[in-house]
């Protein structure tokens, strides 16, 4: 159709007085637009690039160290996957996820979530989305869904990059679980995928927190900085022994429980606690974000 | 800006101005579907009663506004900087909650009925806002995707038509951050024109446009109005309002000073006396003697405020005193004269 024909069609539509009823799937159109917009931002791509680079660096470091002749010593912190990398490249996936989960991954989520509403407010595009009218609840849900999609993509980027580097630099094969039993490569890959999903789910809480912060201000930068600041603060407080009474309520407290998926049989208690805690954060901060956003004066 | 002052007749006898009252059929047809279900607002597209907004800082931005915008009008919303125009528009569009009072748009209460009302309203609020990293076309695709009532199957075609309408087809693929101010303004207008609208709300639409662009906007506004779209246009440029609007409201310091047909607004003021003569100094002396106030001489033009009574007597006096008169008459009052008469002050920002 040419523009002129489109205009004629428009007029015809208007003449019939036909207002299109929104189909049940129109929210998906908005979600698609939101995903496209988010993943076409230079900032998003830069964050994903950094995340993809982490496993490369770890892999090269381990390779160089072992080529020196000395065997890679088991690190004291976190699950001791790193010592196994030289035997099986699949362990680079676990190591990379364990290395990025405490800071790189949630920081990336904090940036995307913090910017979600506040960034649109500061650029003024929020007011045009709302008069379109996107609907405040729908827009917020779309934003949250997009941040969650980013959690998944970011985690998978780390995992896939780690798998590629691991397969390239080290042998792949049967692997030994933390419990000492041996499992085949196929099951190892399945567990790696499961772990990636659990790691992505561990970020649900930060995502909700970031989105809430994002509704509080009209400055994208301020929202990002606040979210990342909160993240660092919580991570530090989680290390202070005197605070052990409140630590189980920190969103990051059970993050490293994903390692329990490498036990045989799998130890579920902390995994479930982690997922429950993430759900609680999503409900609490999601509601807070909704209450704030639906009542907010859009003056930017 | 740059337009000649209003010595020529204003409303309603402009040739290029479609006569809106002559198109009642079209307006009625459009209004009918919701007539039954909504409270009677007459033919008004926007009705506010006691609309008030006090910002959190305590600033009273809009104070007891009673605005009525007739269907099919081109309504000029006039006021100096900071008089509350944008605040009013934000309340009408459901972006901010009024402190008190009510606002009905297309017969439905705002912000409550935003989902039903806004798909039929196109808006440009405080300048365009764009995603700089997206092309002009992708910006429009995104805004259209946010509209629940927009048909995704016709999206690309409608976007192309909107781009064409504002003359941006050639620049459609360019990133919006590389757009000039005027191009951004045009893209913002295109977003308001993505679908046929019953109401267009344009907050200072000619901001940043070159004279050619301003003329195009005026033509566009007239075109839309002749299709039956009501256009609500805020501005602080008086002659812009004068050129396109059928109705106007004047705001100052958050209060509505007057509203009505543009011709009526200006009619309340008497125009200045204008005498064209090769003997301006002589003419000025004679006019002053006869009680004409505020006499201004500019080359061969002498203007002033005539006293009450028949002004033809002044002409007789001039001729009797040997002043050669080339032209004699009363200037059509401009909206600016009307504004000054209404507010008793100039067009300046209130503190
Ligand atoms: N977000 C805000 N918070 C507090 N006060 C505000 C805010 N926005 C506007 N104001 C104040 O409200 C008053 C009206 O502002 P508004 O933007 O509605 O004026 P305007 O008529 O649109 O002016 P302009 O012609 O400059 O666009 C001004 O005194 C302004 O300082
Ligand atoms: Mg304004």
XYZ file of C-alpha atoms and ligand atoms in Angstrom:
683
model
C 0.000 0.000 0.000
C 1.222 3.474 -0.787
C 0.948 6.212 1.844
C -1.963 7.736 -0.045
C -3.799 4.428 -0.031
C -3.074 4.052 3.660
C -4.607 7.439 4.321
C -7.674 6.432 2.360
C -7.867 3.226 4.388
C -7.560 5.349 7.533
C -10.416 7.541 6.447
C -12.522 4.499 5.623
C -11.800 3.056 9.041
C -12.801 6.320 10.640
C -15.942 6.570 8.537
C -17.089 3.208 9.837
C -16.427 4.532 13.305
C -14.492 1.338 13.833
C -12.306 1.355 16.907
C -10.208 -1.771 16.834
C -10.733 -3.874 19.927
C -7.312 -4.688 21.337
C -6.671 -8.354 20.744
C -5.597 -10.507 23.673
C -2.068 -10.594 22.317
C -1.467 -6.874 21.977
C 0.654 -6.895 25.120
C 3.008 -9.195 23.259
C 3.433 -6.516 20.610
C 4.516 -4.086 23.299
C 6.804 -6.728 24.837
C 8.386 -7.387 21.459
C 8.962 -3.683 20.956
C 10.411 -3.392 24.459
C 12.776 -6.339 23.911
C 13.920 -4.960 20.570
C 14.475 -1.526 22.072
C 16.410 -2.878 25.058
C 18.610 -5.259 23.113
C 19.416 -2.662 20.458
C 20.836 -0.286 23.015
C 24.583 0.057 22.818
C 24.734 -0.186 26.621
C 23.023 -3.582 26.685
C 25.375 -4.963 24.079
C 28.394 -3.614 25.955
C 27.271 -5.316 29.171
C 26.769 -8.619 27.364
C 30.203 -8.301 25.774
C 31.835 -7.797 29.169
C 29.967 -10.812 30.528
C 31.072 -12.929 27.573
C 34.666 -11.881 28.151
C 34.816 -13.103 31.755
C 34.940 -16.864 30.929
C 37.512 -16.153 28.229
C 39.774 -14.474 30.773
C 39.312 -17.220 33.352
C 39.948 -19.924 30.742
C 43.122 -18.285 29.475
C 44.384 -17.650 33.004
C 43.857 -21.289 34.001
C 45.451 -22.500 30.780
C 48.534 -20.316 31.243
C 48.918 -21.330 34.878
C 48.693 -25.059 34.149
C 51.043 -24.761 31.162
C 53.616 -23.501 33.655
C 53.632 -27.019 35.022
C 52.089 -26.270 38.397
C 48.584 -27.638 38.868
C 45.854 -25.098 39.481
C 45.291 -25.027 43.221
C 41.754 -25.170 44.584
C 40.704 -21.611 45.394
C 39.545 -21.025 48.934
C 36.425 -19.093 47.973
C 33.193 -20.483 46.647
C 32.691 -23.898 45.160
C 36.030 -25.336 44.230
C 35.254 -25.915 40.584
C 38.294 -24.136 39.281
C 40.718 -26.959 40.134
C 38.749 -29.303 37.893
C 38.795 -27.167 34.773
C 42.024 -28.672 33.413
C 40.455 -32.140 33.535
C 37.107 -31.082 32.052
C 36.271 -27.890 30.201
C 32.658 -28.124 31.381
C 33.814 -26.947 34.773
C 34.620 -23.596 33.223
C 30.838 -23.082 32.966
C 30.382 -23.595 36.715
C 33.440 -21.530 37.534
C 32.400 -18.655 35.284
C 28.888 -18.581 36.749
C 30.295 -18.692 40.279
C 32.661 -15.849 39.399
C 30.073 -13.574 37.779
C 27.089 -14.213 40.055
C 28.303 -12.205 43.050
C 28.943 -9.013 41.112
C 29.111 -8.825 37.307
C 25.742 -10.389 36.615
C 23.679 -8.506 39.232
C 25.450 -5.276 38.312
C 24.411 -5.723 34.706
C 20.839 -6.448 35.852
C 20.933 -3.385 38.109
C 21.919 -1.193 35.185
C 19.176 -2.506 32.905
C 16.460 -2.569 35.595
C 17.413 0.820 37.029
C 17.259 2.365 33.603
C 13.992 0.666 32.638
C 11.552 3.340 33.806
C 13.822 6.176 34.929
C 15.739 6.187 31.646
C 12.514 6.615 29.679
C 11.422 9.304 32.114
C 14.627 11.280 31.707
C 14.516 11.074 27.927
C 10.825 12.041 27.966
C 9.780 8.990 25.954
C 7.818 7.717 28.956
C 5.147 10.379 28.524
C 4.616 9.421 24.907
C 4.374 5.714 25.756
C 1.772 6.586 28.388
C -0.335 8.785 26.122
C -0.163 6.156 23.346
C -1.599 4.779 25.798
C 0.533 1.835 26.897
C -1.198 1.675 30.300
C 0.894 1.977 33.430
C 0.394 -1.552 34.770
C 0.983 -3.096 31.382
C 4.053 -1.008 30.731
C 5.513 -1.929 34.120
C 4.832 -5.650 33.579
C 6.400 -5.404 30.139
C 9.442 -3.709 31.620
C 9.790 -6.379 34.299
C 9.408 -9.181 31.759
C 12.118 -7.553 29.666
C 14.498 -7.271 32.618
C 13.874 -10.954 33.414
C 14.573 -11.804 29.790
C 17.828 -9.916 30.138
C 18.672 -11.948 33.296
C 18.276 -15.127 31.277
C 20.168 -13.857 28.253
C 23.008 -12.487 30.384
C 23.394 -15.792 32.252
C 23.266 -17.807 29.064
C 25.871 -15.542 27.481
C 28.244 -16.349 30.353
C 27.434 -20.065 30.209
C 27.707 -20.425 26.443
C 30.893 -18.380 26.282
C 32.345 -20.552 29.075
C 31.319 -23.749 27.338
C 32.888 -22.620 24.076
C 36.143 -21.554 25.713
C 36.183 -24.703 27.889
C 35.699 -26.980 24.899
C 38.384 -25.118 22.969
C 41.098 -25.078 25.628
C 40.435 -28.211 27.673
C 39.189 -31.754 27.195
C 35.513 -32.599 27.675
C 34.247 -35.862 29.090
C 32.873 -37.584 32.162
C 32.933 -35.451 35.266
C 33.119 -35.946 39.006
C 30.384 -34.403 41.165
C 31.103 -32.661 44.455
C 29.936 -35.831 46.162
C 32.616 -37.806 44.317
C 30.376 -39.801 41.982
C 30.969 -39.731 38.219
C 28.392 -38.654 35.656
C 28.462 -38.714 31.851
C 29.028 -35.658 29.672
C 25.379 -35.522 28.569
C 24.141 -35.378 32.127
C 26.875 -32.905 32.916
C 25.612 -30.625 30.157
C 22.047 -30.990 31.389
C 23.130 -29.989 34.887
C 25.063 -27.059 33.475
C 21.902 -25.830 31.768
C 19.908 -26.312 34.958
C 22.527 -24.367 36.888
C 22.371 -21.544 34.362
C 18.606 -21.386 34.808
C 18.941 -21.323 38.593
C 21.547 -18.567 38.366
C 19.214 -16.565 36.122
C 16.392 -17.105 38.612
C 18.681 -15.923 41.416
C 18.634 -12.495 39.768
C 14.846 -12.083 39.971
C 15.111 -10.263 43.307
C 17.702 -7.743 42.126
C 15.621 -7.159 39.013
C 12.526 -6.301 41.080
C 14.549 -4.090 43.407
C 16.092 -2.265 40.458
C 12.720 -1.720 38.841
C 11.338 -0.286 42.063
C 14.256 2.114 42.384
C 13.679 3.029 38.758
C 10.142 4.234 39.504
C 11.413 6.527 42.266
C 13.416 8.937 40.176
C 13.411 10.653 36.801
C 17.130 10.122 36.319
C 18.294 6.906 34.685
C 21.839 7.368 35.966
C 20.663 7.898 39.558
C 18.521 4.765 39.441
C 21.352 2.652 38.042
C 23.846 3.976 40.588
C 21.427 3.433 43.482
C 20.664 -0.140 42.459
C 24.309 -1.068 42.018
C 25.116 0.708 45.309
C 22.465 -1.326 47.126
C 23.868 -4.483 45.588
C 27.373 -3.780 46.830
C 26.099 -2.808 50.291
C 24.113 -6.018 50.650
C 27.069 -8.090 49.488
C 29.265 -6.455 52.122
C 26.688 -6.776 54.909
C 26.308 -10.449 54.003
C 29.945 -10.935 55.029
C 29.638 -9.388 58.504
C 29.212 -12.200 61.083
C 27.366 -10.001 63.610
C 24.487 -9.635 61.149
C 23.755 -13.321 60.773
C 20.224 -12.838 62.133
C 19.161 -10.748 59.128
C 21.446 -12.231 56.492
C 18.967 -14.970 55.427
C 16.742 -12.152 54.156
C 19.383 -10.678 51.847
C 18.606 -11.448 48.242
C 22.164 -12.657 47.697
C 22.365 -14.922 50.727
C 21.686 -18.247 48.993
C 23.102 -17.363 45.611
C 25.904 -19.903 45.665
C 23.463 -22.685 46.473
C 23.422 -23.471 42.758
C 26.539 -25.565 43.424
C 24.275 -28.045 45.228
C 23.043 -29.100 41.809
C 26.477 -30.680 41.344
C 25.953 -32.971 44.325
C 24.753 -36.526 43.871
C 22.025 -36.754 45.036
C 21.144 -33.085 44.610
C 20.775 -31.172 47.863
C 17.623 -29.093 47.451
C 17.125 -27.221 50.719
C 19.111 -24.062 49.974
C 18.062 -24.070 46.338
C 14.430 -23.916 47.377
C 15.178 -21.252 49.974
C 16.909 -19.192 47.288
C 14.026 -19.439 44.839
C 11.487 -18.671 47.583
C 13.471 -15.613 48.608
C 13.656 -14.384 45.006
C 9.900 -14.830 44.649
C 9.330 -12.868 47.865
C 11.512 -10.017 46.564
C 9.639 -10.048 43.268
C 6.294 -9.785 45.060
C 7.331 -7.137 47.582
C 9.303 -4.840 45.292
C 7.098 -5.566 42.310
C 4.072 -4.373 44.293
C 5.970 -1.378 45.586
C 7.012 -0.474 42.051
C 3.411 -0.862 40.863
C 2.014 1.259 43.687
C 4.555 3.945 43.000
C 4.356 3.929 39.222
C 0.569 3.919 38.913
C 0.237 6.880 41.270
C 3.172 8.863 39.968
C 2.907 12.291 38.361
C 4.793 12.097 35.077
C 6.356 15.537 34.933
C 9.431 14.746 32.874
C 6.839 35.679 14.068
C 7.851 37.462 10.947
C 4.219 37.655 9.882
C 2.803 41.086 9.095
C 0.860 42.711 11.924
C -2.870 42.361 11.761
C -3.830 45.389 9.728
C -5.629 42.970 7.477
C -8.928 41.557 8.659
C -8.726 38.697 11.122
C -11.292 35.923 11.592
C -13.637 34.847 10.158
C -13.233 36.096 6.642
C -9.877 34.520 5.818
C -10.221 32.831 2.457
C -8.105 29.793 3.293
C -9.920 29.160 6.520
C -12.559 26.458 6.258
C -15.764 27.505 7.899
C -16.236 24.977 10.610
C -19.841 25.683 11.565
C -20.756 24.576 8.044
C -19.821 20.997 8.707
C -22.193 19.905 11.425
C -23.007 16.621 9.643
C -19.481 15.335 10.043
C -19.165 16.356 13.642
C -22.488 14.871 14.617
C -21.676 11.566 12.996
C -18.474 11.298 14.956
C -20.003 12.234 18.225
C -22.950 9.951 18.065
C -21.517 6.574 19.149
C -20.796 7.596 22.728
C -23.502 10.197 23.087
C -25.783 7.902 25.069
C -23.289 6.506 27.537
C -21.604 9.709 28.567
C -22.646 12.622 30.624
C -23.893 15.560 28.605
C -20.981 17.781 27.733
C -22.674 19.371 24.752
C -20.447 19.458 21.713
C -17.368 20.020 23.800
C -14.343 17.833 23.343
C -12.548 19.072 26.434
C -14.381 20.256 29.537
C -12.669 21.102 32.797
C -14.335 22.295 35.966
C -12.341 23.873 38.752
C -9.236 22.067 37.517
C -6.404 22.817 39.898
C -2.842 21.586 40.215
C -0.512 22.374 43.047
C 2.899 20.776 42.576
C 4.585 19.058 45.470
C 6.866 22.028 45.941
C 3.760 24.120 46.699
C 3.675 25.872 43.335
C 0.075 26.538 42.283
C 0.470 25.941 38.556
C -3.195 25.786 37.493
C -5.881 27.449 39.554
C -9.588 26.624 39.174
C -9.605 26.235 35.416
C -13.016 26.078 33.661
C -12.187 25.332 30.069
C -14.592 24.336 27.300
C -13.214 23.339 23.910
C -15.960 23.014 21.264
C -15.853 20.055 18.900
C -14.378 20.897 15.528
C -12.622 24.016 16.732
C -9.001 24.935 16.396
C -8.492 26.063 19.930
C -5.572 28.278 20.852
C -4.364 27.949 24.423
C -2.474 31.107 25.027
C -0.332 32.318 27.861
C 3.140 33.533 28.749
C 5.879 31.171 29.932
C 4.986 29.497 33.197
C 1.287 30.287 33.010
C 0.272 26.626 33.357
C -0.370 25.523 29.778
C 1.739 22.390 29.858
C 0.509 21.506 33.339
C -3.078 21.677 32.064
C -2.237 19.510 29.060
C -0.516 16.941 31.279
C -3.660 16.723 33.400
C -5.834 16.359 30.298
C -3.636 13.511 29.088
C -3.716 11.709 32.430
C -0.006 12.138 33.068
C -0.493 14.017 36.313
C -3.309 13.850 38.817
C -5.246 17.087 39.424
C -5.123 18.386 42.995
C -8.832 19.112 42.651
C -11.453 19.620 39.976
C -12.422 17.458 37.032
C -11.383 17.085 33.406
C -13.418 15.379 30.686
C -11.853 14.575 27.338
C -14.093 13.280 24.527
C -16.814 13.105 27.125
C -14.978 10.743 29.468
C -13.317 11.568 32.763
C -9.525 11.764 32.835
C -7.298 10.232 34.025
C -9.817 7.478 34.811
C -10.832 6.714 31.215
C -7.343 7.118 29.748
C -7.374 3.732 28.025
C -10.568 4.466 26.149
C -9.856 8.108 25.375
C -6.173 8.321 24.502
C -6.142 6.073 21.398
C -8.327 8.730 19.768
C -6.073 11.563 20.885
C -2.755 12.503 19.336
C -0.445 14.558 21.507
C 2.749 16.533 21.345
C 3.640 17.544 24.886
C 6.504 19.875 25.710
C 8.419 19.028 22.582
C 9.193 15.665 21.028
C 10.981 12.853 22.893
C 12.742 10.226 20.845
C 14.979 7.199 21.130
C 18.168 8.633 19.706
C 19.639 5.241 18.843
C 16.596 4.257 16.769
C 15.785 5.532 13.305
C 12.868 7.892 12.844
C 10.810 5.055 11.430
C 11.637 2.707 14.330
C 10.675 5.424 16.804
C 7.218 5.579 15.274
C 6.945 1.783 15.169
C 7.672 1.701 18.877
C 5.117 4.371 19.763
C 2.531 2.650 17.636
C 3.239 -0.687 19.341
C 2.414 0.991 22.652
C -1.109 1.820 21.459
C -3.427 -1.082 22.281
C -5.999 -0.003 19.698
C -3.518 0.242 16.810
C -3.669 -2.586 14.316
C -0.225 -4.216 14.007
C -1.064 -5.385 10.463
C -1.282 -1.814 9.153
C 1.530 -0.495 11.349
C 4.230 -0.112 8.697
C 1.855 1.511 6.248
C 0.521 3.958 8.804
C 4.050 4.827 9.908
C 5.028 5.495 6.298
C 1.940 7.665 5.825
C 2.687 9.671 8.977
C 6.303 10.204 7.897
C 5.104 11.319 4.513
C 2.639 13.738 6.019
C 5.328 15.624 7.936
C 7.812 15.471 5.070
C 10.278 13.106 6.732
C 10.170 10.212 4.275
C 13.680 10.880 3.029
C 15.125 10.979 6.563
C 13.091 8.034 7.907
C 16.076 5.677 8.077
C 18.361 8.133 9.840
C 19.045 7.739 13.564
C 16.889 10.176 15.511
C 19.892 11.576 17.395
C 21.158 12.883 14.074
C 17.927 14.812 13.496
C 17.828 18.582 13.672
C 15.487 20.269 16.154
C 12.891 20.878 13.480
C 13.132 17.294 12.221
C 12.592 16.016 15.752
C 9.569 18.264 16.056
C 8.207 16.869 12.819
C 8.779 13.306 14.000
C 6.930 14.116 17.223
C 4.037 15.396 15.131
C 4.145 12.255 13.011
C 3.746 10.198 16.201
C 0.602 12.176 16.990
C -0.711 11.441 13.495
C -0.157 7.678 13.472
C -3.872 7.046 13.537
C -6.933 9.111 12.670
C -7.616 11.182 15.761
C -10.636 12.984 17.086
C -8.494 15.363 19.075
C -4.975 16.615 18.593
C -3.245 18.260 21.522
C -0.212 20.181 20.391
C 1.942 21.914 22.971
C 3.899 24.604 21.120
C 4.092 22.651 17.864
C 6.079 25.200 15.889
C 8.906 25.371 18.403
C 12.200 25.088 16.570
C 10.699 25.098 13.097
C 11.872 27.321 10.278
C 9.319 29.680 8.669
C 8.646 27.098 5.979
C 8.054 24.447 8.662
C 5.742 26.798 10.565
C 3.708 27.385 7.450
C 3.511 23.643 6.851
C 2.268 23.058 10.387
C -0.404 25.701 9.948
C -1.509 24.086 6.700
C -1.508 20.687 8.379
C -3.596 21.982 11.276
C -6.148 23.498 8.914
C -6.233 20.293 6.898
C -6.831 18.176 9.990
C -9.465 20.578 11.211
C -11.301 20.404 7.907
C -11.370 16.606 8.343
C -13.260 17.206 11.572
C -10.403 16.759 14.036
C -10.473 19.162 16.954
C -7.083 20.759 17.455
C -6.005 22.093 20.831
C -2.914 24.157 20.331
C -0.871 25.812 23.042
C 1.416 28.657 22.224
C 2.878 31.855 23.457
C 3.056 33.193 19.927
C 0.024 35.413 19.522
C 0.035 35.726 15.783
C 0.370 31.970 15.397
C -2.883 31.569 17.304
C -4.430 34.393 15.363
C -3.624 32.748 12.055
C -5.003 29.279 12.615
C -7.378 29.321 15.558
C -11.125 29.714 15.619
C -11.257 29.835 19.409
C -8.805 30.767 22.103
C -8.322 30.854 25.834
C -5.935 33.176 27.583
C -4.070 32.016 30.690
C -1.999 34.050 33.096
C -0.448 32.787 36.324
C -2.451 29.570 36.254
C -5.816 31.284 35.884
C -8.067 31.454 32.867
C -8.590 35.062 31.939
C -10.917 34.652 29.013
C -12.017 32.150 26.411
C -14.164 32.334 23.329
C -14.104 32.761 19.578
C -10.973 34.550 18.415
C -13.018 37.236 16.689
C -14.944 37.930 19.906
C -11.767 38.076 21.967
C -10.275 40.741 19.775
C -13.609 42.541 19.331
C -13.595 43.676 22.954
C -10.670 45.931 22.181
C -10.751 48.949 19.974
C -8.068 49.138 17.359
C -5.672 52.041 17.057
C -6.200 54.933 14.720
C -3.867 54.842 11.725
C -3.219 57.853 9.521
C -0.934 57.633 6.502
C 0.299 61.029 5.411
C 3.267 62.813 3.818
C 3.065 65.350 6.707
C 3.388 63.123 9.750
C 4.628 65.786 12.226
C 1.752 68.114 11.407
C -0.721 65.258 11.618
C 0.627 64.206 15.023
C 0.230 67.758 16.350
C -3.362 68.025 15.146
C -4.311 64.594 16.488
C -2.839 65.397 19.916
C -4.798 68.628 20.040
C -7.999 66.654 19.367
C -7.411 64.323 22.294
C -5.736 61.344 20.608
C -3.511 59.562 23.135
C -0.246 57.676 22.769
C 0.555 59.177 19.374
C 3.388 57.364 17.597
C 5.017 58.592 14.404
C 6.777 56.070 12.171
C 7.831 57.472 8.798
C 4.575 58.307 7.029
C 2.378 56.473 9.540
C 0.880 58.134 12.579
C -0.956 55.933 15.052
C -2.721 56.639 18.319
C -5.586 55.830 20.668
C -8.611 57.759 19.427
C -10.927 59.455 21.954
C -14.602 58.433 22.202
C -16.872 59.755 19.501
C -16.908 59.793 15.722
C -13.373 59.386 14.387
C -14.339 60.840 11.004
C -14.328 64.241 12.758
C -10.598 63.806 13.260
C -10.134 63.378 9.539
C -12.064 66.597 8.896
C -9.866 68.415 11.377
C -6.708 67.121 9.687
C -7.843 68.241 6.282
C -8.998 71.619 7.637
C -5.525 72.169 9.076
C -4.016 71.508 5.653
C -2.634 68.041 6.435
C -2.595 65.877 3.329
C -4.162 62.502 4.215
C -3.360 59.421 2.161
C -5.030 56.860 4.377
C -7.240 57.074 7.425
C -8.858 54.347 9.490
C -8.928 52.093 12.498
C -6.516 49.184 12.661
C -8.037 45.784 13.306
C -7.230 44.982 16.912
C -4.647 42.207 17.211
C -4.813 39.461 19.768
C -1.857 41.059 21.444
C -3.850 44.258 21.938
C -6.645 42.097 23.288
C -4.278 40.336 25.621
C -2.876 43.566 26.959
C -6.397 44.907 27.395
C -7.476 41.730 29.198
C -4.582 41.457 31.563
C -3.623 45.094 31.806
C -0.035 44.002 31.397
C 2.449 42.869 28.810
C 3.237 39.379 27.774
C 5.881 38.636 30.372
C 6.703 35.739 32.642
C 5.145 35.997 36.063
C 7.513 35.245 38.910
N 7.415 19.477 37.913
C 7.163 20.669 38.456
N 7.317 20.859 39.789
C 7.044 22.051 40.355
N 6.608 23.136 39.681
C 6.435 23.020 38.355
C 6.694 21.783 37.677
N 6.425 21.965 36.374
C 6.010 23.245 36.227
N 6.018 23.895 37.418
C 5.603 25.275 37.651
O 4.252 25.401 37.284
C 4.032 26.625 36.603
C 3.392 26.356 35.259
O 4.309 25.658 34.438
P 3.949 25.124 32.994
O 5.062 24.272 32.529
O 2.595 24.520 33.044
O 3.898 26.488 32.167
P 3.693 26.739 30.606
O 2.520 27.634 30.476
O 3.659 25.455 29.882
O 4.984 27.551 30.223
P 5.858 27.564 28.861
O 5.216 28.514 27.932
O 7.176 28.059 29.307
O 5.913 26.166 28.348
C 5.374 27.322 36.514
O 5.428 28.317 37.502
C 6.380 26.253 36.805
O 7.459 26.785 37.523
Mg 4.877 24.577 28.343
